[in-house]
Amino acid sequence: MRSPQEKNTRLENMTWRIWNLARKKKEFEKEEANRLSKRRLETEKPRNDATAEMSEDLFEGVKGEDAGDPSVAYGDSTTGNTPRISSFDKLYIVLISLHGLIRGENMELGRDSDTGGQVKYVVELAKALSSCPGVYRVDLLTRQILAPNFDRGYGEPDEMLASTSFKNFKCERGENSGAHIIRIPFGPKDKHLAKENIWPFIQEFVDGALAHIVRMSKTIGKETGSVCPVWPAVIHGHYSSAGVAAALLSGALNVPMVFTGHFLGKDKLEGLLKQGRQTREQINVTYKIMRRIEAEELSLDASEIVIASTRQEIEEQWNLYDGFEVMLARKLRALVKRGAHCYGRYMPRMVIIPPGVEFGQLIHDFDIYGDEDNPSPASEDPSIWFEIMRFFTNPRKPMILAIARPYAEKNIATLVKAFGECHPLRELANLTLIMGNREAISKMNKVSAAVLTSVLTLIDEYDLYGQVAYPKHHKHSEVPDIYRLAARTKGAFVNVAYFEQFGVTLIEAAMHGLPVIATKHGAPVEIHQVLENGLLVDPHDQHAIADALYKMLSEKQFWSRCRDNGLKNIHQFSWPEHCKNYLSRILTLGPRHPAFACKEDQKVPVKCRKHIFVIAVDSVNKEDLIQIIRNSVEATRTGTMSGSTGFVLSTSLTIAELQSVIVRTGMLPTDFDAFICNSGSDIYYPSQSSDVPSNSRVTFALDHNYRSHIEYRWGGEGLRKYLVKWASSVVERRGRTEKQIIFEDSEHSSTYCLAFRVVNPNHLPPLKELQKLMRIQSLRCHALYNHGATRLSVIPIHASRSQALRYLSIRWGIELPDAVVIVGETGDSDYEELFGGLHKTVILKGGFNTPANRIHTVRRYPLQDVVALDSSNIIGIEGFSTGDIRSAMQQLGIPTQ
C-alpha cells in the first residue's frame, strides 16, 4: 500500500504529463495548420498563373456541356472511336510490382508487411489479362529472392501462371504466350529486402528488366510471324518504387506507362503526422517517405494513365501532389477535346477502375434465398474450420470475421474493444481475427508484434476466451473456406481500417454471401454504393461499430437483404469487367515504340564493341577534364583491347563546346563512338568524310530516333515562355535595388534543351523548388544546374545521361554489364543517376573535384536512399592518372592489356 503523500506525488506527475501531452498536441495542430496553409498558398498562385496563361476559350469550354462530366475532370473518357479489343492481337503487357513475396499459388499473404492485398491483386490481374482476347503475353516483373528461409520458388527466374478461363474465348497460343512471373535479380542476392530498402537498387532492376523486355519482344515477334519486335503495349507500375522503374523503362523503350499507386505516400505522411507520435524526420528515416513521394510525383510526370479505385482517391489523395490538381486537369482536358493549345502543359488521365475478384462458381453455391446449396457433411468440413472453431465455447453463434494484417492502421484493437465492451454483442456472436501467419510474436517485426500484443492484452482484459479466435496459420487457398464458415453461421465481415485503399476483402466477402460492416473512409464508400450489402461506420467510434454489428446480426431480414444485394450486384467487380475497362483505356493510347525497330541501321563502331567506357566527369575544370579523357583512353586502349573498346563522352556541354575540348586533347572526334550532349537531350555520332584523319573533315550525325524517344510531353515554346518569365522574377536584392541573375541563353540551347545563363549562383533558388513549380504548372520536364551552377538546363522528362546510355544499349546491342561509367566525386544535378544499374562505375576522388553545391540537388532525402555506394559495381580511386584508371579497371575485372 502506498502512502497518501506518494499517491499525491504520482497523481501530480500524471497530471503534469497529461497537461504536457495536451500542450504538445495543441502546438503540433497549430504547426500543422500553418504548414497546410503555407502549402495551399504555394500551390494556388502558380496554378492560377497557369490558368491565366491560357486563352479565354478555355473557360468557355469548361462552362459548356463538359463542366460536370467526371471524365473531363479527370481526363478520362470512353466516348469516341475506342478500338474493339477483339480487333487487336499480340498485345504484350508488362506489369511491375517489386516488393513482397510474389508467386502464383499458395501466396503467403500476411507473412510480412509487404505481402498483402497488392501481391494478390497483381497476380490475379496478370492471370485475368492473359485470358482476354487480343492479349498474347503478360509479364509480371518482380524481384528474385534467393535468401535462406524462403521457398525456392521465389528464386525461379520464370514462373508460368495458370490463366483465368473466360467464356467464349479461344485463341491459338505460342510457346511464350500467357501470363508469367519474371523474377529479375537485383540488390543483395542472399537477402530479402523490405520495400523501404529497395530504392538504392531500382536502377539495377531497370537494366535487368530492359534486357528481358527487349529479348521477349523480339521472341514474340518471331513467334507470331511479325516483321518487327512486338514491343509492350504498356508498362504498368504498381506502388511508388515500381512507378520509378516503369517511368525509366517507358522512357528507354518509348512505350506508354500506366501507374497504380495502391497506398500513396503523402496520404500516409499526413496520417502519421496527425497521430503526433513521430516527427517528419523520424517518419522519413523509418519509411523513406520523401523518396516515396518524389517517386509518385515522377510517376505522375511520366504516366499517360493513372488508375485509381475510387473518386475519393483522386480528389483527396492525388490532389495533394504538386503534379495533379482536379480543376486544372478539367481545364486541360477541355482544351484537348476541342483541339486547342495546352501551352506545353500535360496532365495524366485519371481512370477509376474498381479492383476485380475471381468468382469461379462460388456465386452459384447460394440459392436465391441466400442459403448454401448442398452443405457438406461434417466429415468433409475444411480443416481450417476446426482450427477456428476450437477457440469457441459455442461455435454455433454467428461469426464476426475480420481479415487484416496486424498493423495499427487496420484498427483491429478498436474492433476488439467494441466487441469486448458490448455485452449483448458478446452474447450474440463470436469474433474471428485472421491476422496473417506467424510462428512466434517475438520473431515478428516490431510494428506487427506491438499490434498483436495489444490485441491479446485486450482479449485477456475483457476475458474474451472462448469468444475470440486468432489462429496462427492459414493457407491462401483456405481463405474462401473461412468466408464460407462465416456465411454458414449467418455472420458478417468487418473492416474498420482507418482508411481502406482498395477493399478487395469487402468484395470477396460479398462474393461468399457475407454482409459487411466497413469503414466510411476510402474505397468502401463506393463499393457500398454499388453492392448495398451492409453498413458504413466511423472507424474511430467503437460504439458505432458495436451497434452496426449488433443490428446486422440481430435483424435477420436486414441481414438477408444485405446478403442478397451483395450476391446480386457482385458481378460488377468481376475480373472480366475489370479487364474490359482496363483494355478499353489502354487501346486509346497513341502507339509508341522504339523508332528504330524495323529500320536498317547505319554501321557505327559502337555496334561492334565489347566494352564501352563512358566519361561523364562534371566536377573538374577543363584542363583536368582534358587530361582525364587522355588518361582514360590510354589506360584502356592498349594491345588487343584497341578494337574491342569504345569511348563515349557524356556531358552537359553542347556539341560545339565538346568539339573544342576534343581539339585541345590532341585527339580526333572519331576516336569516340558517340557523344551524349546537353545533359542527355542529344546524341551525336562522329564520322570521317575522307581517308585523311583531320578535325576539319569530321561530321557529327544527330540521332533523330533518340529525339523521338524523348519528345514525350515536351513543353516546347510554351515551356520556354514560362521559364523566361520565371527567370525574370529571380533577382538579387541589394538594399532597394533588384538585379536579375538568370537570363535565357539561346547560344547553348537546342530543340530539346532550354539553357539559361546564371550570373550569381549564390542567389539561385534550390533546384527542388523549381522542379516543384514546374509540376504545379503541369510542365513535365527535368531541370538541372550544371557548370558549377552557372548554367540551368531544362530537358524533357525522359531525357538524361543515364537514359541515353540505356538507349545506346538497346539500339546497338551493348551489354550494360560491359559498360564502365567514369564520374567525379561530385557533379551536375543528374549526378546520382549515373550510379547504380548493371554497368560499372569508377569514382575519381581528390582535391581536383569542385565541392558539391546544396542548390544542385532535387533530392529531399539522403543520397544513400537512392544509391548503393557499397555495391561491388562501384569503386573509388584517388587521382586520375593512367595507372590509377588502369588499376580500377583491373579491380572491376576488365582486361587492360
Tab-separated table of N, CA and C in Angstrom, residues 550-611:
chain	number	residue	atom	x	y	z
A	550	TYR	N	-24.304	-5.370	-34.103
A	550	TYR	CA	-25.473	-5.935	-33.420
A	550	TYR	C	-26.720	-5.828	-34.297
A	551	LYS	N	-26.878	-4.704	-34.963
A	551	LYS	CA	-28.027	-4.530	-35.849
A	551	LYS	C	-28.000	-5.564	-36.974
A	552	MET	N	-26.825	-5.758	-37.566
A	552	MET	CA	-26.701	-6.680	-38.696
A	552	MET	C	-27.036	-8.109	-38.280
A	553	LEU	N	-26.557	-8.537	-37.114
A	553	LEU	CA	-26.700	-9.933	-36.722
A	553	LEU	C	-28.007	-10.234	-35.999
A	554	SER	N	-28.619	-9.215	-35.451
A	554	SER	CA	-29.867	-9.449	-34.704
A	554	SER	C	-31.109	-9.292	-35.571
A	555	GLU	N	-31.013	-8.504	-36.646
A	555	GLU	CA	-32.175	-8.296	-37.528
A	555	GLU	C	-32.023	-9.194	-38.752
A	556	LYS	N	-32.664	-10.353	-38.705
A	556	LYS	CA	-32.453	-11.369	-39.723
A	556	LYS	C	-32.905	-10.927	-41.117
A	557	GLN	N	-34.000	-10.177	-41.187
A	557	GLN	CA	-34.462	-9.724	-42.503
A	557	GLN	C	-33.461	-8.745	-43.121
A	558	PHE	N	-32.931	-7.862	-42.293
A	558	PHE	CA	-31.921	-6.919	-42.784
A	558	PHE	C	-30.670	-7.666	-43.244
A	559	TRP	N	-30.277	-8.679	-42.461
A	559	TRP	CA	-29.108	-9.495	-42.824
A	559	TRP	C	-29.323	-10.168	-44.178
A	560	SER	N	-30.511	-10.753	-44.377
A	560	SER	CA	-30.804	-11.452	-45.638
A	560	SER	C	-30.830	-10.492	-46.809
A	561	ARG	N	-31.385	-9.280	-46.594
A	561	ARG	CA	-31.444	-8.300	-47.673
A	561	ARG	C	-30.040	-7.860	-48.086
A	562	CYS	N	-29.177	-7.631	-47.104
A	562	CYS	CA	-27.794	-7.233	-47.418
A	562	CYS	C	-27.064	-8.342	-48.166
A	563	ARG	N	-27.262	-9.568	-47.737
A	563	ARG	CA	-26.600	-10.696	-48.390
A	563	ARG	C	-27.073	-10.846	-49.836
A	564	ASP	N	-28.391	-10.766	-50.038
A	564	ASP	CA	-28.937	-10.912	-51.389
A	564	ASP	C	-28.469	-9.789	-52.304
A	565	ASN	N	-28.414	-8.559	-51.773
A	565	ASN	CA	-27.936	-7.424	-52.577
A	565	ASN	C	-26.495	-7.641	-53.021
A	566	GLY	N	-25.669	-8.120	-52.093
A	566	GLY	CA	-24.272	-8.351	-52.442
A	566	GLY	C	-24.119	-9.376	-53.546
A	567	LEU	N	-24.849	-10.500	-53.431
A	567	LEU	CA	-24.753	-11.554	-54.448
A	567	LEU	C	-25.308	-11.093	-55.790
A	568	LYS	N	-26.325	-10.242	-55.737
A	568	LYS	CA	-26.964	-9.774	-56.981
A	568	LYS	C	-26.082	-8.792	-57.742
A	569	ASN	N	-25.305	-7.962	-57.024
A	569	ASN	CA	-24.545	-6.882	-57.668
A	569	ASN	C	-23.051	-7.164	-57.814
A	570	ILE	N	-22.603	-8.301	-57.301
A	570	ILE	CA	-21.169	-8.554	-57.238
A	570	ILE	C	-20.515	-8.666	-58.605
A	571	HIS	N	-21.286	-8.989	-59.645
A	571	HIS	CA	-20.701	-9.172	-60.990
A	571	HIS	C	-20.003	-7.912	-61.484
A	572	GLN	N	-20.356	-6.754	-60.912
A	572	GLN	CA	-19.730	-5.510	-61.366
A	572	GLN	C	-18.262	-5.411	-60.936
A	573	PHE	N	-17.832	-6.322	-60.076
A	573	PHE	CA	-16.442	-6.333	-59.621
A	573	PHE	C	-15.697	-7.575	-60.115
A	574	SER	N	-16.164	-8.154	-61.203
A	574	SER	CA	-15.501	-9.346	-61.734
A	574	SER	C	-14.229	-8.963	-62.483
A	575	TRP	N	-13.304	-9.912	-62.624
A	575	TRP	CA	-12.089	-9.666	-63.397
A	575	TRP	C	-12.401	-9.407	-64.874
A	576	PRO	N	-13.334	-10.123	-65.494
A	576	PRO	CA	-13.649	-9.777	-66.892
A	576	PRO	C	-14.082	-8.327	-67.061
A	577	GLU	N	-14.887	-7.830	-66.100
A	577	GLU	CA	-15.326	-6.431	-66.176
A	577	GLU	C	-14.148	-5.489	-65.984
A	578	HIS	N	-13.277	-5.827	-65.019
A	578	HIS	CA	-12.086	-5.016	-64.774
A	578	HIS	C	-11.197	-4.970	-66.016
A	579	CYS	N	-10.931	-6.125	-66.606
A	579	CYS	CA	-10.046	-6.193	-67.781
A	579	CYS	C	-10.658	-5.482	-68.987
A	580	LYS	N	-11.964	-5.578	-69.126
A	580	LYS	CA	-12.632	-4.877	-70.225
A	580	LYS	C	-12.412	-3.367	-70.099
A	581	ASN	N	-12.605	-2.828	-68.886
A	581	ASN	CA	-12.381	-1.396	-68.658
A	581	ASN	C	-10.907	-1.035	-68.850
A	582	TYR	N	-10.037	-1.892	-68.349
A	582	TYR	CA	-8.588	-1.661	-68.438
A	582	TYR	C	-8.138	-1.596	-69.893
A	583	LEU	N	-8.482	-2.618	-70.676
A	583	LEU	CA	-8.012	-2.680	-72.062
A	583	LEU	C	-8.650	-1.600	-72.929
A	584	SER	N	-9.890	-1.226	-72.614
A	584	SER	CA	-10.525	-0.170	-73.406
A	584	SER	C	-9.781	1.150	-73.258
A	585	ARG	N	-9.169	1.376	-72.081
A	585	ARG	CA	-8.356	2.591	-71.885
A	585	ARG	C	-6.994	2.447	-72.549
A	586	ILE	N	-6.380	1.264	-72.404
A	586	ILE	CA	-5.051	1.044	-72.958
A	586	ILE	C	-5.053	1.233	-74.475
A	587	LEU	N	-6.109	0.764	-75.117
A	587	LEU	CA	-6.151	0.801	-76.584
A	587	LEU	C	-6.409	2.196	-77.134
A	588	THR	N	-6.749	3.152	-76.277
A	588	THR	CA	-6.912	4.530	-76.748
A	588	THR	C	-5.591	5.286	-76.749
A	589	LEU	N	-4.555	4.704	-76.168
A	589	LEU	CA	-3.260	5.387	-76.120
A	589	LEU	C	-2.618	5.394	-77.497
A	590	GLY	N	-1.972	6.509	-77.806
A	590	GLY	CA	-1.265	6.592	-79.080
A	590	GLY	C	-0.126	5.589	-79.132
A	591	PRO	N	0.117	4.973	-80.291
A	591	PRO	CA	1.193	3.979	-80.392
A	591	PRO	C	2.558	4.624	-80.188
A	592	ARG	N	3.325	4.046	-79.288
A	592	ARG	CA	4.707	4.493	-79.060
A	592	ARG	C	5.592	3.263	-78.975
A	593	HIS	N	6.698	3.287	-79.660
A	593	HIS	CA	7.640	2.166	-79.627
A	593	HIS	C	8.983	2.678	-80.113
A	594	PRO	N	10.049	1.917	-79.922
A	594	PRO	CA	11.357	2.363	-80.403
A	594	PRO	C	11.326	2.688	-81.891
A	595	ALA	N	11.804	3.873	-82.224
A	595	ALA	CA	11.687	4.358	-83.599
A	595	ALA	C	12.534	3.558	-84.582
A	596	PHE	N	13.565	2.897	-84.106
A	596	PHE	CA	14.477	2.190	-84.999
A	596	PHE	C	14.115	0.715	-85.149
A	597	ALA	N	12.953	0.312	-84.637
A	597	ALA	CA	12.646	-1.110	-84.519
A	597	ALA	C	12.715	-1.862	-85.838
A	598	CYS	N	12.219	-1.269	-86.921
A	598	CYS	CA	12.126	-2.003	-88.189
A	598	CYS	C	13.009	-1.410	-89.271
A	599	LYS	N	13.954	-0.571	-88.897
A	599	LYS	CA	14.768	0.102	-89.913
A	599	LYS	C	16.166	-0.490	-89.966
A	600	GLU	N	16.780	-0.376	-91.120
A	600	GLU	CA	18.153	-0.825	-91.293
A	600	GLU	C	19.066	0.261	-90.748
A	601	ASP	N	19.728	-0.026	-89.655
A	601	ASP	CA	20.570	0.988	-89.030
A	601	ASP	C	21.912	1.100	-89.734
A	602	GLN	N	22.422	2.329	-89.738
A	602	GLN	CA	23.743	2.521	-90.341
A	602	GLN	C	24.803	1.830	-89.509
A	603	LYS	N	25.924	1.544	-90.121
A	603	LYS	CA	27.001	0.882	-89.394
A	603	LYS	C	27.794	1.931	-88.621
A	604	VAL	N	27.886	1.722	-87.325
A	604	VAL	CA	28.668	2.614	-86.483
A	604	VAL	C	29.581	1.762	-85.618
A	605	PRO	N	30.737	2.285	-85.253
A	605	PRO	CA	31.708	1.480	-84.492
A	605	PRO	C	31.165	0.936	-83.179
A	606	VAL	N	30.290	1.704	-82.513
A	606	VAL	CA	29.815	1.311	-81.187
A	606	VAL	C	29.113	-0.038	-81.219
A	607	LYS	N	28.597	-0.414	-82.385
A	607	LYS	CA	27.849	-1.665	-82.504
A	607	LYS	C	28.744	-2.886	-82.339
A	608	CYS	N	30.026	-2.734	-82.595
A	608	CYS	CA	30.953	-3.870	-82.586
A	608	CYS	C	31.796	-3.946	-81.321
A	609	ARG	N	31.559	-3.082	-80.360
A	609	ARG	CA	32.445	-3.015	-79.202
A	609	ARG	C	32.082	-4.075	-78.152
A	610	LYS	N	33.103	-4.573	-77.490
A	610	LYS	CA	32.895	-5.493	-76.383
A	610	LYS	C	32.760	-4.729	-75.076
A	611	HIS	N	33.530	-3.659	-74.949
A	611	HIS	CA	33.466	-2.816	-73.758
A	611	HIS	C	33.260	-1.368	-74.175
